[in-house]
XYZ file of N, CA, C and O in Angstrom:
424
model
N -14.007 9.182 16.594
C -15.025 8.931 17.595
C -14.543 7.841 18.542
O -13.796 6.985 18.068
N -14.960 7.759 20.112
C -14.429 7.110 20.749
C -15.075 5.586 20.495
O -16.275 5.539 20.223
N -14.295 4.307 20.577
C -14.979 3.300 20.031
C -15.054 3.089 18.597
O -15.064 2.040 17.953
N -15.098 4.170 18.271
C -14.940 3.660 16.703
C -14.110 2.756 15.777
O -12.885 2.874 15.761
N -14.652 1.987 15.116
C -13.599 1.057 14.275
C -12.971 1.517 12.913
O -13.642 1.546 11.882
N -11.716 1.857 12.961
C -11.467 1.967 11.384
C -10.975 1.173 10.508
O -10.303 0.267 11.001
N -11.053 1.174 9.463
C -10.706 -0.148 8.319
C -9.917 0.764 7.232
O -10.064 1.878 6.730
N -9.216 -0.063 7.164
C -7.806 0.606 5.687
C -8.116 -0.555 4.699
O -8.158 -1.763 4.933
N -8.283 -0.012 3.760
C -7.287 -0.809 2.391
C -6.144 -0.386 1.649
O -5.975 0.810 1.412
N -5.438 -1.158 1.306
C -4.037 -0.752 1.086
C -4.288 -1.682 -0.614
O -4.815 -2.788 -0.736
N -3.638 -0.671 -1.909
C -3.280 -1.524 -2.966
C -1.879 -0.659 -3.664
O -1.643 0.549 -3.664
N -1.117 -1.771 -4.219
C 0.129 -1.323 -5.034
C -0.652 -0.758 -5.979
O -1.757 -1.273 -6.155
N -0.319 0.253 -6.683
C -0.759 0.569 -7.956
C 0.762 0.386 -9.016
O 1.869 0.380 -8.478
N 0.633 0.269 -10.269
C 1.748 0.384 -10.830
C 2.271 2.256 -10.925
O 1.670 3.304 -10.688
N 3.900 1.869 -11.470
C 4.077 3.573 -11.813
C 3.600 4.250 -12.550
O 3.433 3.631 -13.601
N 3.223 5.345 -12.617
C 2.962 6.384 -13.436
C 4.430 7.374 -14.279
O 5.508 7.548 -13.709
N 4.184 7.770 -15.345
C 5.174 8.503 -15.642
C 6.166 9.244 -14.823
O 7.389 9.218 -14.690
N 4.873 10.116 -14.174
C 5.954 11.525 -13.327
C 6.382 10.590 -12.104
O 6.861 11.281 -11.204
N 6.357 9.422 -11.842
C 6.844 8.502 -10.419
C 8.450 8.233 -10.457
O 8.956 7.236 -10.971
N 9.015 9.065 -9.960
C 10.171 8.201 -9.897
C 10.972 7.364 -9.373
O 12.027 7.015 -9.904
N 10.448 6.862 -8.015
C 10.656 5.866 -7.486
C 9.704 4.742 -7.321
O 8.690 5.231 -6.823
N 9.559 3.574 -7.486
C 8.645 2.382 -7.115
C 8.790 1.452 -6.537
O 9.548 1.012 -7.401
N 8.764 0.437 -5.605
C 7.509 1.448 -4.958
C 8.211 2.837 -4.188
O 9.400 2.993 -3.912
N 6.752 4.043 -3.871
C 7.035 4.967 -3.424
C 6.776 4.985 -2.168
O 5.794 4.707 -1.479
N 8.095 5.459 -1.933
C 7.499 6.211 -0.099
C 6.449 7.462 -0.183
O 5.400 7.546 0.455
N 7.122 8.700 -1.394
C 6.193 9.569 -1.384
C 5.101 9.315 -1.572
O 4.387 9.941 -0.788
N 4.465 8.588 -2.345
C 3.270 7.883 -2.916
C 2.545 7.610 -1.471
O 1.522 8.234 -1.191
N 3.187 6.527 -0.440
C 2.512 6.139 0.549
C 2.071 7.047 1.486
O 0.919 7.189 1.897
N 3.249 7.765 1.854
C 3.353 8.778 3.100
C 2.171 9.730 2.406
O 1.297 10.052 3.212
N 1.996 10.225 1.080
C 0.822 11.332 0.944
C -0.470 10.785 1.043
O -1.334 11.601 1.364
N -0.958 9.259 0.795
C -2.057 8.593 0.554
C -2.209 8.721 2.701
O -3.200 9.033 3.362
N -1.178 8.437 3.055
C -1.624 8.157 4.855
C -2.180 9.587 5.597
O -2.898 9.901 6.546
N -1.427 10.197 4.608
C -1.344 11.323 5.445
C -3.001 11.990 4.897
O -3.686 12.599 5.719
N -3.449 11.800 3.590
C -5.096 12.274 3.258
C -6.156 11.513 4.318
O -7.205 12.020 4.714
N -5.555 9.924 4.763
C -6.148 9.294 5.472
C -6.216 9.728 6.990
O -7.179 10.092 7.666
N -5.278 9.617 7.211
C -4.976 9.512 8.856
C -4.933 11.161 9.489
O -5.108 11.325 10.696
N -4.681 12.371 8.554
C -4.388 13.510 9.151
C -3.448 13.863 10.145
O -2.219 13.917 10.133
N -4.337 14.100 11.046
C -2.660 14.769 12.210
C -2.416 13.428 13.366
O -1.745 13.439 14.398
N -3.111 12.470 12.849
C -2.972 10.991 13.491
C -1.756 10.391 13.058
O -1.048 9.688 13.779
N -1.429 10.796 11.376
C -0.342 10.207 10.934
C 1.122 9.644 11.598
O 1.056 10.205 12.692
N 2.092 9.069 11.615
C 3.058 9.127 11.894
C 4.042 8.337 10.697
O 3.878 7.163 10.364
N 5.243 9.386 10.059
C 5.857 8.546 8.896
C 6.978 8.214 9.709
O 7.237 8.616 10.844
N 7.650 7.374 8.932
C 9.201 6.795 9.901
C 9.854 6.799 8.634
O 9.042 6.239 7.897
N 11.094 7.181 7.792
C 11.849 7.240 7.101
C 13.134 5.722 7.654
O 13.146 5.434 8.851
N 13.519 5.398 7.255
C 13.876 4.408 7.249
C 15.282 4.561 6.293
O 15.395 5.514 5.522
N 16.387 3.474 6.433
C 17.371 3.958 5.226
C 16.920 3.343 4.030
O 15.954 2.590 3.908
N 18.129 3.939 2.703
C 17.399 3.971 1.845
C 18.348 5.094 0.924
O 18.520 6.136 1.556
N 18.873 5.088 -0.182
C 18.944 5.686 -1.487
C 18.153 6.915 -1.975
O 16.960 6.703 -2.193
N 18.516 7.902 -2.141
C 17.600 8.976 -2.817
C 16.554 9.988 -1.925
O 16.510 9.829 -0.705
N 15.917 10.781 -2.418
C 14.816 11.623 -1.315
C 13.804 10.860 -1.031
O 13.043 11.186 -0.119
N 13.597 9.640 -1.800
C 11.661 9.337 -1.868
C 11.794 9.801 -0.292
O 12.837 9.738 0.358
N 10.194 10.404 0.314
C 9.836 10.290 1.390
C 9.877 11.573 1.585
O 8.992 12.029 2.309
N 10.846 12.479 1.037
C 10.639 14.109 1.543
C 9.535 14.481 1.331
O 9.004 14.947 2.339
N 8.719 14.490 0.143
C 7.221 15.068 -0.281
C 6.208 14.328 0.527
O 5.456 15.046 1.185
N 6.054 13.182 0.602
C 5.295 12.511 1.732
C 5.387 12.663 3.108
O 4.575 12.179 3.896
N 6.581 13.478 3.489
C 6.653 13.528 4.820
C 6.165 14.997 5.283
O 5.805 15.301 6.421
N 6.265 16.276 3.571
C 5.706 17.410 4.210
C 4.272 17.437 4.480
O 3.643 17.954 5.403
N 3.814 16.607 3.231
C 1.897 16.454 2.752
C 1.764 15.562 4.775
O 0.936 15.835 5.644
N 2.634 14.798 4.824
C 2.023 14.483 7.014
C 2.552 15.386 7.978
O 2.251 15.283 9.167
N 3.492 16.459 7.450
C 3.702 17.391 8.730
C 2.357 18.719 8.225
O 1.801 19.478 9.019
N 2.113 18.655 6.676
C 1.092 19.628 6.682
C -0.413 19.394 7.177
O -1.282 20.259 7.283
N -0.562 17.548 7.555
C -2.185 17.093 8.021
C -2.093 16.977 9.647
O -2.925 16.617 10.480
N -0.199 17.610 9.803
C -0.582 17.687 11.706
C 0.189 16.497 11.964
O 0.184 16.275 13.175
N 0.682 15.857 11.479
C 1.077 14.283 11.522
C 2.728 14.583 11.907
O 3.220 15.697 12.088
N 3.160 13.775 11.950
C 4.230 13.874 12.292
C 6.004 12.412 12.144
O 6.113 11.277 12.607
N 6.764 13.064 11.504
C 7.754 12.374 11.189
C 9.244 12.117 12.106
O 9.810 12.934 12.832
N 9.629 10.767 11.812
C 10.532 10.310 12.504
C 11.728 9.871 11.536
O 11.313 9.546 10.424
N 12.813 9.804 11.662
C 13.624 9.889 10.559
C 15.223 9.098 11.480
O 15.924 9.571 12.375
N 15.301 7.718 10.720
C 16.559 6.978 11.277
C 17.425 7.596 11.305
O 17.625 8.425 10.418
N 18.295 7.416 12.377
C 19.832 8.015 12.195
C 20.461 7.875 11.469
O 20.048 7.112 10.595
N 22.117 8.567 11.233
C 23.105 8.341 10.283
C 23.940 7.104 10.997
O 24.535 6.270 10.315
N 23.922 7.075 12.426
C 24.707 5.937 13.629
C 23.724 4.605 12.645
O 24.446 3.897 11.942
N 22.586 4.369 12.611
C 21.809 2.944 12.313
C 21.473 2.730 10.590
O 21.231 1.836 9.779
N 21.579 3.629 10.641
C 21.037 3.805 8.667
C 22.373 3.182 7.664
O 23.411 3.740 7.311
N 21.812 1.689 7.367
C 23.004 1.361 6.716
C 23.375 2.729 4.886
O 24.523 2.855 4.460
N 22.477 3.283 4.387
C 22.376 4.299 3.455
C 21.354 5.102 4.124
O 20.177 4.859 4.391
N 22.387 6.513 4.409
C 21.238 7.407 5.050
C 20.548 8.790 4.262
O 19.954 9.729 4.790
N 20.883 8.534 2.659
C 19.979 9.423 1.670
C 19.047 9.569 2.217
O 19.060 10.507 3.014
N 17.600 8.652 2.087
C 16.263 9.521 2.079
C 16.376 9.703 3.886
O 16.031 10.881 3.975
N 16.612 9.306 5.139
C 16.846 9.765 6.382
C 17.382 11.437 5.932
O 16.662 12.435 5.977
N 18.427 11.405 5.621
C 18.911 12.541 5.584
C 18.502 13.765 4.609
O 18.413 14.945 4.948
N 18.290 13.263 3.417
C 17.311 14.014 2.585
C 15.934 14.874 3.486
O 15.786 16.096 3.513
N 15.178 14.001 4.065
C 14.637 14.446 5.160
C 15.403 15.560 5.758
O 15.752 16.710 5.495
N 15.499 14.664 6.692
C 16.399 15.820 7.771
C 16.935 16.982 6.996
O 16.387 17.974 7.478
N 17.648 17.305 6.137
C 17.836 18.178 5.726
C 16.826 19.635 5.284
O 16.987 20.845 5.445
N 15.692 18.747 4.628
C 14.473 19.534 4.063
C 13.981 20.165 5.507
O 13.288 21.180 5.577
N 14.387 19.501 6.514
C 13.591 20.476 7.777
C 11.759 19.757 8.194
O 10.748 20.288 8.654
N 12.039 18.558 7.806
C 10.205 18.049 7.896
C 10.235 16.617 9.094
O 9.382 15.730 9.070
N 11.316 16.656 10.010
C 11.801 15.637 10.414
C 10.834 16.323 11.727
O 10.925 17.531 11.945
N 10.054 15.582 12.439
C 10.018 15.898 14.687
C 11.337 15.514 15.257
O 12.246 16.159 15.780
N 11.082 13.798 14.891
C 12.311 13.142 15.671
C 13.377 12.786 14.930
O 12.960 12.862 13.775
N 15.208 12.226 14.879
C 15.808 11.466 14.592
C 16.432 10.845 15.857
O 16.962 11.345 16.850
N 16.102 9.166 15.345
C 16.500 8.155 16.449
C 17.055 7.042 15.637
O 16.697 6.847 14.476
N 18.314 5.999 16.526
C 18.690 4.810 16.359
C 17.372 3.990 15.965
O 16.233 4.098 16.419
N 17.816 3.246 15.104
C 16.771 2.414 14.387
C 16.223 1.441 15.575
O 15.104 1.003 15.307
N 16.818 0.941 16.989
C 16.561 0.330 17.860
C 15.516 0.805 18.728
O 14.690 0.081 19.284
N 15.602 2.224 18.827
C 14.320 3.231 19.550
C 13.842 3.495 19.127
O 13.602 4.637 19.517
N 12.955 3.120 17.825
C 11.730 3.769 16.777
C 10.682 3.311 17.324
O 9.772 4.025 17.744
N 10.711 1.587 17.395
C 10.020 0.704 17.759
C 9.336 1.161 18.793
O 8.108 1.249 18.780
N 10.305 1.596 20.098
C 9.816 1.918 21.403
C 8.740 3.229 21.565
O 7.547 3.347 21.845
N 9.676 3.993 21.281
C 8.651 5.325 20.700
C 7.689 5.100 20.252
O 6.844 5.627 20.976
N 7.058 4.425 19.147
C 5.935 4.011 18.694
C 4.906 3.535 19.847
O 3.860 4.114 20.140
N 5.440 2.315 20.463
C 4.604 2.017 21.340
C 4.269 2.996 22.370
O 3.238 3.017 23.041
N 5.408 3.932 22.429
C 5.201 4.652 23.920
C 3.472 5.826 23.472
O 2.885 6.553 24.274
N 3.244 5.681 22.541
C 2.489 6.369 21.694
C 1.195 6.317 21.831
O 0.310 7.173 21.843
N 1.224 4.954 21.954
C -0.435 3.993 21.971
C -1.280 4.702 23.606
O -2.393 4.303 23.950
């Protein structure tokens, strides 16, 4: 609604068994994406391993949409590229133009 105010709360929870990374990106990116819908926007970031692929489909499936660091800026570009690979990526950009993009957004 126009004018409207929204309010988040954000809490760590500890891991659960089936978790295999902690903290999770997937964890976050699916909690934003129930929240925010096709408002979402995830940014993958570098980083070790996939976390972030499952969180990034649960925000391309609420309409939302993902951005995913380069291999040029990504000092470890696993979960970037893990991404990218899975096919759930909009954008990949230098870690220097994420920022901008974002704002260009508002």
């Amino acid at each position: 609604l126009p004018g409207a105010k929204a309010e988040f709360a954000l809490s760590c929870m500890p891991p659960t068994s089936p978790d295999r990374y902690a903290p999770s990106a997937d964890m976050l990116m699916e909690s934003a994406a129930k929240v925010g819908g096709s408002r979402t926007i995830g940014v993958i970031l570098t980083g070790m391993g996939d976390d972030g692929v499952r969180g990034a489909k649960a925000i391309r499936a609420a309409g939302g949409r993902i951005i995913a660091e380069s291999e040029e800026t990504a000092i470890v570009h696993g979960m970037p590229g893990a991404a990218i690979r899975a096919k759930v990526v909009d954008r990949v950009m230098r870690l220097g133009e994420i920022a901008a993009y974002l704002a260009s957004l508002t």
